[in-house]
Amino acid sequence: MVSVKYEGDYPPLRQNTGSEQSRKACLRGTRVPVFLFGAWRSSDGDCCSDLLCSGEKQSLLDSLLLAQWEDHALSGLLRYDVTSCETKVIDGEKGFIALLNENWNVNSFTESQNKIQRSDCLKLDYVKADVEDLLFCVAIGDKEGPELIPSSTVPKDGIFVVVNANPVEYGHIFMVPCKLYWPRNVIDKKSLELVTQISAEISNCSFHAFYDHLPSNSGIYFQACYFPNPLPVELMPIISFFGEEKGIQICELADYPIKTLVFSGKQLKSLVGVVSVICSHLESQSIPFNLLISDCGTKIFLFPQVRVLEHRNPTTWECGGFFLFKQPLGFNNATEEGILKDLSMVSLDDEGFKELKQLCCDMAREFTAKAGV
């Protein structure tokens, strides 16, 4: 499990010898499997090759993740079997998906935080992970191809892959940047690039990564799980407003309740570079947003939002058309009309969305020019 500890207003932290020694003490004796990206792929801007999501052969990272997650499930470390939950497609044109999970614990993050504070085991940034739930780490390697080290010390930089004991779907994990020092709740390019690279390396179209940002309480961690079918948002018609033949394509969704941008391209560094700049802009304006990474890292959905008093901002999977219900009454009575209304309430207005699209075009031109596309 992963939880986020909020300390004041997230004052920027400066590295010092004492803090580094404290970090080493916290991690002393901790050995986990470590997956290392191949150096050729780590430095290649076109890491998302045509072989991705081909389904011809399971990748090493995909096999590792599913094996570790299944092992935790069989060991009874998950609170329920999410594969036994009832699902249905809600009547309507959008094909929204509803899942009934009466065992879902909406307070799981709080409970996890209390548990970790008692054990005081692993302290990184504001995120504390229970070592028992730590599946493995992912980092950049120096060999030509990917490498799996069965037992190694925790890498200085990279991503912790942590099981979610309260899964929303099969294979639900947290991906936590291995950073001790971080400014306030800001998503950085390197971490977004690593998570996108994980999606590319897994090379399984069922794998979806996501990130939720709320200015008031965001933590720096990503989530991911395997959806058996494309999310409804992935099947919506799109309208392209920026595109280079071999570079970044930017579209907006047509006829969707929440205004959505879709970034796609096989040049990972340029794709992530544009998205990270847009996210930084939204963060600076205290605008909530969600990110959905799909198609093996070649496509990123951005759901910018507004804050509405007494109305909860949706999660990424809800923006994508997947809705979790704890009570049968809500599950049975869910309607497309109600969902459309809820999503529309948090959507940007036309003027704000127009300005955001213009910023996207400006940033994309800048990155494609640098890449020589």
GROMACS .gro file of C-alpha atoms in nm:
model
  373
    1MET     CA    1   0.000   0.000   0.000
    2VAL     CA    2   0.103   0.360  -0.051
    3SER     CA    3  -0.016   0.668   0.126
    4VAL     CA    4   0.074   1.031   0.107
    5LYS     CA    5   0.188   1.229   0.407
    6TYR     CA    6   0.119   1.599   0.382
    7GLU     CA    7   0.349   1.827   0.572
    8GLY     CA    8   0.249   2.192   0.585
    9ASP     CA    9   0.253   2.360   0.247
   10TYR     CA   10   0.511   2.125   0.096
   11PRO     CA   11   0.814   2.346   0.157
   12PRO     CA   12   1.101   2.272  -0.083
   13LEU     CA   13   1.358   2.045   0.078
   14ARG     CA   14   1.731   2.075   0.036
   15GLN     CA   15   1.956   1.777   0.035
   16ASN     CA   16   2.203   1.750   0.320
   17THR     CA   17   2.436   1.486   0.449
   18GLY     CA   18   2.222   1.412   0.754
   19SER     CA   19   1.911   1.354   0.545
   20GLU     CA   20   2.099   1.129   0.304
   21GLN     CA   21   2.233   0.925   0.596
   22SER     CA   22   1.880   0.901   0.734
   23ARG     CA   23   1.758   0.774   0.397
   24LYS     CA   24   2.027   0.508   0.386
   25ALA     CA   25   1.941   0.401   0.740
   26CYS     CA   26   1.573   0.364   0.649
   27LEU     CA   27   1.661   0.145   0.350
   28ARG     CA   28   1.943  -0.051   0.510
   29GLY     CA   29   1.890  -0.423   0.457
   30THR     CA   30   1.606  -0.374   0.211
   31ARG     CA   31   1.658  -0.591  -0.095
   32VAL     CA   32   1.406  -0.612  -0.377
   33PRO     CA   33   1.396  -0.724  -0.740
   34VAL     CA   34   1.518  -0.444  -0.967
   35PHE     CA   35   1.431  -0.414  -1.335
   36LEU     CA   36   1.676  -0.206  -1.537
   37PHE     CA   37   1.590  -0.048  -1.870
   38GLY     CA   38   1.839  -0.106  -2.147
   39ALA     CA   39   2.066   0.194  -2.200
   40TRP     CA   40   1.988   0.207  -2.572
   41ARG     CA   41   1.618   0.243  -2.503
   42SER     CA   42   1.666   0.485  -2.216
   43SER     CA   43   1.847   0.732  -2.441
   44ASP     CA   44   1.645   0.677  -2.757
   45GLY     CA   45   1.378   0.935  -2.829
   46ASP     CA   46   1.191   0.683  -3.044
   47CYS     CA   47   1.165   0.418  -2.773
   48CYS     CA   48   0.804   0.335  -2.862
   49SER     CA   49   0.870   0.109  -3.157
   50ASP     CA   50   0.627  -0.062  -3.392
   51LEU     CA   51   0.666  -0.382  -3.191
   52LEU     CA   52   0.483  -0.236  -2.893
   53CYS     CA   53   0.147  -0.389  -2.806
   54SER     CA   54   0.195  -0.645  -3.081
   55GLY     CA   55   0.094  -0.927  -2.848
   56GLU     CA   56   0.344  -1.160  -3.016
   57LYS     CA   57   0.550  -1.217  -2.701
   58GLN     CA   58   0.504  -1.115  -2.340
   59SER     CA   59   0.769  -0.870  -2.229
   60LEU     CA   60   0.996  -0.938  -1.934
   61LEU     CA   61   0.859  -0.643  -1.735
   62ASP     CA   62   0.497  -0.742  -1.801
   63SER     CA   63   0.573  -1.097  -1.688
   64LEU     CA   64   0.750  -0.973  -1.375
   65LEU     CA   65   0.470  -0.739  -1.273
   66LEU     CA   66   0.190  -0.990  -1.322
   67ALA     CA   67   0.384  -1.270  -1.150
   68GLN     CA   68   0.461  -1.054  -0.847
   69TRP     CA   69   0.105  -0.923  -0.825
   70GLU     CA   70  -0.043  -1.272  -0.854
   71ASP     CA   71   0.196  -1.398  -0.587
   72HIS     CA   72   0.072  -1.129  -0.349
   73ALA     CA   73  -0.288  -1.216  -0.432
   74LEU     CA   74  -0.233  -1.589  -0.370
   75SER     CA   75  -0.055  -1.508  -0.044
   76GLY     CA   76  -0.367  -1.333   0.085
   77LEU     CA   77  -0.210  -0.988   0.090
   78LEU     CA   78  -0.497  -0.834  -0.109
   79ARG     CA   79  -0.820  -0.758   0.074
   80TYR     CA   80  -1.043  -0.917  -0.189
   81ASP     CA   81  -1.050  -1.083  -0.529
   82VAL     CA   82  -1.124  -0.798  -0.767
   83THR     CA   83  -1.177  -1.042  -1.056
   84SER     CA   84  -1.494  -1.167  -0.885
   85CYS     CA   85  -1.659  -0.824  -0.886
   86GLU     CA   86  -1.967  -0.774  -1.104
   87THR     CA   87  -1.928  -0.540  -1.400
   88LYS     CA   88  -2.169  -0.407  -1.659
   89VAL     CA   89  -2.191  -0.159  -1.943
   90ILE     CA   90  -2.430   0.124  -1.858
   91ASP     CA   91  -2.703   0.175  -2.116
   92GLY     CA   92  -2.631   0.465  -2.350
   93GLU     CA   93  -2.414   0.585  -2.636
   94LYS     CA   94  -2.087   0.624  -2.444
   95GLY     CA   95  -2.055   0.269  -2.317
   96PHE     CA   96  -1.957   0.371  -1.962
   97ILE     CA   97  -1.847   0.078  -1.746
   98ALA     CA   98  -1.970   0.016  -1.390
   99LEU     CA   99  -1.806  -0.215  -1.136
  100LEU     CA  100  -1.966  -0.323  -0.808
  101ASN     CA  101  -1.713  -0.377  -0.529
  102GLU     CA  102  -1.875  -0.397  -0.186
  103ASN     CA  103  -1.534  -0.461  -0.028
  104TRP     CA  104  -1.382  -0.140  -0.158
  105ASN     CA  105  -1.240   0.066   0.127
  106VAL     CA  106  -1.262   0.437   0.057
  107ASN     CA  107  -1.036   0.503   0.359
  108SER     CA  108  -0.758   0.272   0.243
  109PHE     CA  109  -0.506   0.555   0.201
  110THR     CA  110  -0.560   0.680   0.556
  111GLU     CA  111  -0.529   0.330   0.702
  112SER     CA  112  -0.213   0.270   0.504
  113GLN     CA  113  -0.060   0.591   0.631
  114ASN     CA  114  -0.134   0.499   0.992
  115LYS     CA  115   0.016   0.154   0.939
  116ILE     CA  116   0.337   0.289   0.791
  117GLN     CA  117   0.374   0.557   1.057
  118ARG     CA  118   0.364   0.285   1.323
  119SER     CA  119   0.621   0.068   1.146
  120ASP     CA  120   0.833   0.366   1.036
  121CYS     CA  121   0.997   0.150   0.771
  122LEU     CA  122   1.051   0.325   0.440
  123LYS     CA  123   1.055   0.703   0.414
  124LEU     CA  124   1.085   0.863   0.071
  125ASP     CA  125   0.967   1.217   0.003
  126TYR     CA  126   0.611   1.241   0.135
  127VAL     CA  127   0.529   0.890   0.023
  128LYS     CA  128   0.577   0.596   0.258
  129ALA     CA  129   0.557   0.246   0.122
  130ASP     CA  130   0.521  -0.074   0.322
  131VAL     CA  131   0.817  -0.292   0.224
  132GLU     CA  132   0.591  -0.598   0.237
  133ASP     CA  133   0.388  -0.450  -0.048
  134LEU     CA  134   0.689  -0.336  -0.250
  135LEU     CA  135   0.696  -0.560  -0.558
  136PHE     CA  136   1.013  -0.433  -0.725
  137CYS     CA  137   1.191  -0.121  -0.848
  138VAL     CA  138   1.248   0.007  -1.200
  139ALA     CA  139   1.550   0.215  -1.293
  140ILE     CA  140   1.781   0.305  -1.581
  141GLY     CA  141   2.050   0.048  -1.657
  142ASP     CA  142   2.381   0.073  -1.840
  143LYS     CA  143   2.360  -0.245  -2.048
  144GLU     CA  144   2.233  -0.262  -2.403
  145GLY     CA  145   1.915  -0.455  -2.321
  146PRO     CA  146   1.679  -0.477  -2.022
  147GLU     CA  147   1.800  -0.666  -1.717
  148LEU     CA  148   1.629  -0.816  -1.412
  149ILE     CA  149   1.828  -0.837  -1.089
  150PRO     CA  150   1.638  -1.077  -0.856
  151SER     CA  151   1.771  -0.921  -0.536
  152SER     CA  152   1.935  -0.583  -0.508
  153THR     CA  153   1.951  -0.276  -0.289
  154VAL     CA  154   1.703   0.000  -0.366
  155PRO     CA  155   1.829   0.219  -0.654
  156LYS     CA  156   1.901   0.584  -0.588
  157ASP     CA  157   1.672   0.693  -0.871
  158GLY     CA  158   1.384   0.515  -1.036
  159ILE     CA  159   1.032   0.400  -0.960
  160PHE     CA  160   0.898   0.188  -0.673
  161VAL     CA  161   0.627  -0.052  -0.790
  162VAL     CA  162   0.395  -0.116  -0.495
  163VAL     CA  163   0.089  -0.340  -0.485
  164ASN     CA  164  -0.247  -0.181  -0.402
  165ALA     CA  165  -0.415  -0.407  -0.147
  166ASN     CA  166  -0.750  -0.242  -0.236
  167PRO     CA  167  -0.740  -0.287  -0.615
  168VAL     CA  168  -0.980  -0.113  -0.850
  169GLU     CA  169  -0.895  -0.361  -1.125
  170TYR     CA  170  -0.662  -0.649  -1.193
  171GLY     CA  171  -0.293  -0.573  -1.140
  172HIS     CA  172  -0.357  -0.244  -0.958
  173ILE     CA  173  -0.028  -0.090  -0.845
  174PHE     CA  174   0.123   0.235  -0.727
  175MET     CA  175   0.431   0.369  -0.903
  176VAL     CA  176   0.624   0.592  -0.667
  177PRO     CA  177   0.930   0.792  -0.776
  178CYS     CA  178   1.234   0.699  -0.564
  179LYS     CA  179   1.306   1.054  -0.458
  180LEU     CA  180   1.371   1.182  -0.111
  181TYR     CA  181   1.378   1.549  -0.204
  182TRP     CA  182   1.099   1.709  -0.397
  183PRO     CA  183   0.943   2.053  -0.418
  184ARG     CA  184   0.574   2.078  -0.342
  185ASN     CA  185   0.319   1.864  -0.525
  186VAL     CA  186   0.475   1.895  -0.870
  187ILE     CA  187   0.498   1.626  -1.136
  188ASP     CA  188   0.839   1.637  -1.303
  189LYS     CA  189   0.940   1.540  -1.654
  190LYS     CA  190   1.180   1.264  -1.548
  191SER     CA  191   0.922   1.076  -1.342
  192LEU     CA  192   0.656   1.110  -1.612
  193GLU     CA  193   0.910   0.988  -1.865
  194LEU     CA  194   0.996   0.684  -1.651
  195VAL     CA  195   0.631   0.592  -1.602
  196THR     CA  196   0.563   0.631  -1.974
  197GLN     CA  197   0.870   0.420  -2.043
  198ILE     CA  198   0.736   0.151  -1.809
  199SER     CA  199   0.416   0.145  -2.015
  200ALA     CA  200   0.621   0.110  -2.332
  201GLU     CA  201   0.840  -0.164  -2.185
  202ILE     CA  202   0.543  -0.363  -2.052
  203SER     CA  203   0.404  -0.360  -2.407
  204ASN     CA  204   0.055  -0.472  -2.308
  205CYS     CA  205  -0.242  -0.269  -2.435
  206SER     CA  206  -0.445  -0.369  -2.129
  207PHE     CA  207  -0.200  -0.179  -1.906
  208HIS     CA  208  -0.310   0.176  -1.823
  209ALA     CA  209  -0.119   0.423  -1.605
  210PHE     CA  210  -0.280   0.728  -1.448
  211TYR     CA  211  -0.212   1.028  -1.231
  212ASP     CA  212  -0.453   1.248  -1.033
  213HIS     CA  213  -0.360   1.605  -0.945
  214LEU     CA  214  -0.552   1.815  -0.697
  215PRO     CA  215  -0.375   2.136  -0.590
  216SER     CA  216  -0.488   2.094  -0.230
  217ASN     CA  217  -0.361   1.745  -0.161
  218SER     CA  218  -0.171   1.587  -0.448
  219GLY     CA  219   0.114   1.349  -0.383
  220ILE     CA  220   0.377   1.244  -0.630
  221TYR     CA  221   0.273   0.894  -0.721
  222PHE     CA  222   0.116   0.726  -1.020
  223GLN     CA  223  -0.118   0.430  -1.040
  224ALA     CA  224  -0.174   0.160  -1.299
  225CYS     CA  225  -0.384  -0.147  -1.361
  226TYR     CA  226  -0.495  -0.380  -1.638
  227PHE     CA  227  -0.836  -0.319  -1.795
  228PRO     CA  228  -0.959  -0.617  -2.002
  229ASN     CA  229  -1.111  -0.388  -2.266
  230PRO     CA  230  -1.040  -0.035  -2.390
  231LEU     CA  231  -1.184   0.234  -2.167
  232PRO     CA  232  -1.482   0.417  -2.318
  233VAL     CA  233  -1.278   0.737  -2.357
  234GLU     CA  234  -1.037   0.551  -2.586
  235LEU     CA  235  -1.318   0.473  -2.829
  236MET     CA  236  -1.450   0.829  -2.859
  237PRO     CA  237  -1.416   1.020  -3.189
  238ILE     CA  238  -1.135   1.274  -3.199
  239ILE     CA  239  -1.069   1.606  -3.370
  240SER     CA  240  -0.706   1.673  -3.458
  241PHE     CA  241  -0.577   2.031  -3.423
  242PHE     CA  242  -0.200   1.977  -3.429
  243GLY     CA  243   0.002   1.712  -3.606
  244GLU     CA  244   0.339   1.635  -3.758
  245GLU     CA  245   0.374   1.334  -3.986
  246LYS     CA  246   0.640   1.171  -3.770
  247GLY     CA  247   0.603   1.375  -3.454
  248ILE     CA  248   0.342   1.464  -3.197
  249GLN     CA  249  -0.028   1.453  -3.272
  250ILE     CA  250  -0.266   1.651  -3.050
  251CYS     CA  251  -0.642   1.602  -3.063
  252GLU     CA  252  -0.949   1.684  -2.862
  253LEU     CA  253  -1.234   1.447  -2.794
  254ALA     CA  254  -1.556   1.512  -2.979
  255ASP     CA  255  -1.887   1.492  -2.795
  256TYR     CA  256  -1.747   1.398  -2.454
  257PRO     CA  257  -1.875   1.550  -2.128
  258ILE     CA  258  -1.534   1.657  -1.997
  259LYS     CA  259  -1.309   1.849  -2.236
  260THR     CA  260  -1.012   1.624  -2.306
  261LEU     CA  261  -0.681   1.652  -2.488
  262VAL     CA  262  -0.513   1.350  -2.647
  263PHE     CA  263  -0.137   1.354  -2.712
  264SER     CA  264   0.009   1.075  -2.923
  265GLY     CA  265   0.339   0.991  -3.085
  266LYS     CA  266   0.618   0.736  -3.086
  267GLN     CA  267   0.893   0.978  -2.984
  268LEU     CA  268   0.864   0.935  -2.611
  269LYS     CA  269   1.089   1.219  -2.500
  270SER     CA  270   0.914   1.479  -2.714
  271LEU     CA  271   0.571   1.347  -2.618
  272VAL     CA  272   0.647   1.356  -2.247
  273GLY     CA  273   0.822   1.690  -2.281
  274VAL     CA  274   0.513   1.861  -2.419
  275VAL     CA  275   0.278   1.699  -2.168
  276SER     CA  276   0.501   1.783  -1.870
  277VAL     CA  277   0.515   2.151  -1.972
  278ILE     CA  278   0.135   2.162  -1.998
  279CYS     CA  279   0.103   1.993  -1.658
  280SER     CA  280   0.342   2.246  -1.505
  281HIS     CA  281   0.128   2.526  -1.645
  282LEU     CA  282  -0.187   2.375  -1.496
  283GLU     CA  283  -0.013   2.326  -1.161
  284SER     CA  284   0.100   2.690  -1.157
  285GLN     CA  285  -0.261   2.795  -1.212
  286SER     CA  286  -0.387   2.557  -0.938
  287ILE     CA  287  -0.596   2.373  -1.197
  288PRO     CA  288  -0.688   2.010  -1.116
  289PHE     CA  289  -0.613   1.755  -1.387
  290ASN     CA  290  -0.580   1.384  -1.457
  291LEU     CA  291  -0.346   1.193  -1.688
  292LEU     CA  292  -0.419   0.859  -1.853
  293ILE     CA  293  -0.131   0.682  -2.031
  294SER     CA  294  -0.238   0.409  -2.272
  295ASP     CA  295  -0.138   0.228  -2.592
  296CYS     CA  296   0.197   0.122  -2.449
  297GLY     CA  297   0.303   0.478  -2.373
  298THR     CA  298   0.225   0.622  -2.714
  299LYS     CA  299  -0.094   0.802  -2.610
  300ILE     CA  300  -0.161   1.034  -2.316
  301PHE     CA  301  -0.506   1.170  -2.227
  302LEU     CA  302  -0.518   1.496  -2.031
  303PHE     CA  303  -0.836   1.583  -1.841
  304PRO     CA  304  -0.813   1.945  -1.717
  305GLN     CA  305  -1.082   2.040  -1.467
  306VAL     CA  306  -1.232   2.315  -1.257
  307ARG     CA  307  -1.307   2.300  -0.887
  308VAL     CA  308  -1.675   2.292  -0.795
  309LEU     CA  309  -1.786   2.357  -0.439
  310GLU     CA  310  -1.935   2.052  -0.268
  311HIS     CA  311  -1.854   1.837  -0.569
  312ARG     CA  312  -1.575   1.581  -0.581
  313ASN     CA  313  -1.334   1.591  -0.873
  314PRO     CA  314  -1.337   1.259  -1.059
  315THR     CA  315  -1.048   1.015  -1.063
  316THR     CA  316  -0.867   0.934  -1.385
  317TRP     CA  317  -1.052   0.608  -1.436
  318GLU     CA  318  -1.381   0.792  -1.392
  319CYS     CA  319  -1.275   1.048  -1.651
  320GLY     CA  320  -1.200   0.750  -1.873
  321GLY     CA  321  -1.550   0.609  -1.830
  322PHE     CA  322  -1.493   0.345  -1.558
  323PHE     CA  323  -1.699   0.386  -1.240
  324LEU     CA  324  -1.667   0.202  -0.910
  325PHE     CA  325  -1.970   0.149  -0.686
  326LYS     CA  326  -1.959   0.020  -0.329
  327GLN     CA  327  -2.335  -0.022  -0.286
  328PRO     CA  328  -2.566  -0.231  -0.511
  329LEU     CA  329  -2.822   0.052  -0.513
  330GLY     CA  330  -2.584   0.295  -0.680
  331PHE     CA  331  -2.460   0.025  -0.917
  332ASN     CA  332  -2.811  -0.075  -1.025
  333ASN     CA  333  -2.934   0.282  -1.061
  334ALA     CA  334  -2.633   0.423  -1.248
  335THR     CA  335  -2.735   0.605  -1.566
  336GLU     CA  336  -2.544   0.764  -1.850
  337GLU     CA  337  -2.740   1.084  -1.797
  338GLY     CA  338  -2.622   1.112  -1.437
  339ILE     CA  339  -2.260   1.042  -1.530
  340LEU     CA  340  -2.266   1.296  -1.813
  341LYS     CA  341  -2.395   1.558  -1.570
  342ASP     CA  342  -2.127   1.485  -1.308
  343LEU     CA  343  -1.840   1.496  -1.558
  344SER     CA  344  -1.972   1.810  -1.728
  345MET     CA  345  -1.970   1.996  -1.396
  346VAL     CA  346  -1.589   1.984  -1.372
  347SER     CA  347  -1.509   2.048  -1.739
  348LEU     CA  348  -1.322   2.362  -1.847
  349ASP     CA  349  -1.525   2.630  -2.021
  350ASP     CA  350  -1.477   2.693  -2.393
  351GLU     CA  351  -1.247   2.992  -2.350
  352GLY     CA  352  -1.020   2.820  -2.101
  353PHE     CA  353  -0.998   2.511  -2.321
  354LYS     CA  354  -0.918   2.723  -2.628
  355GLU     CA  355  -0.628   2.889  -2.445
  356LEU     CA  356  -0.499   2.551  -2.331
  357LYS     CA  357  -0.508   2.415  -2.687
  358GLN     CA  358  -0.308   2.713  -2.810
  359LEU     CA  359  -0.047   2.653  -2.541
  360CYS     CA  360  -0.027   2.288  -2.649
  361CYS     CA  361   0.036   2.390  -3.010
  362ASP     CA  362   0.308   2.636  -2.910
  363MET     CA  363   0.487   2.379  -2.692
  364ALA     CA  364   0.455   2.103  -2.953
  365ARG     CA  365   0.607   2.325  -3.223
  366GLU     CA  366   0.895   2.408  -2.993
  367PHE     CA  367   0.969   2.043  -2.914
  368THR     CA  368   0.934   1.922  -3.272
  369ALA     CA  369   1.167   2.199  -3.386
  370LYS     CA  370   1.428   2.091  -3.130
  371ALA     CA  371   1.390   1.730  -3.239
  372GLY     CA  372   1.432   1.827  -3.604
  373VAL     CA  373   1.101   1.666  -3.703
   0.00000   0.00000   0.00000
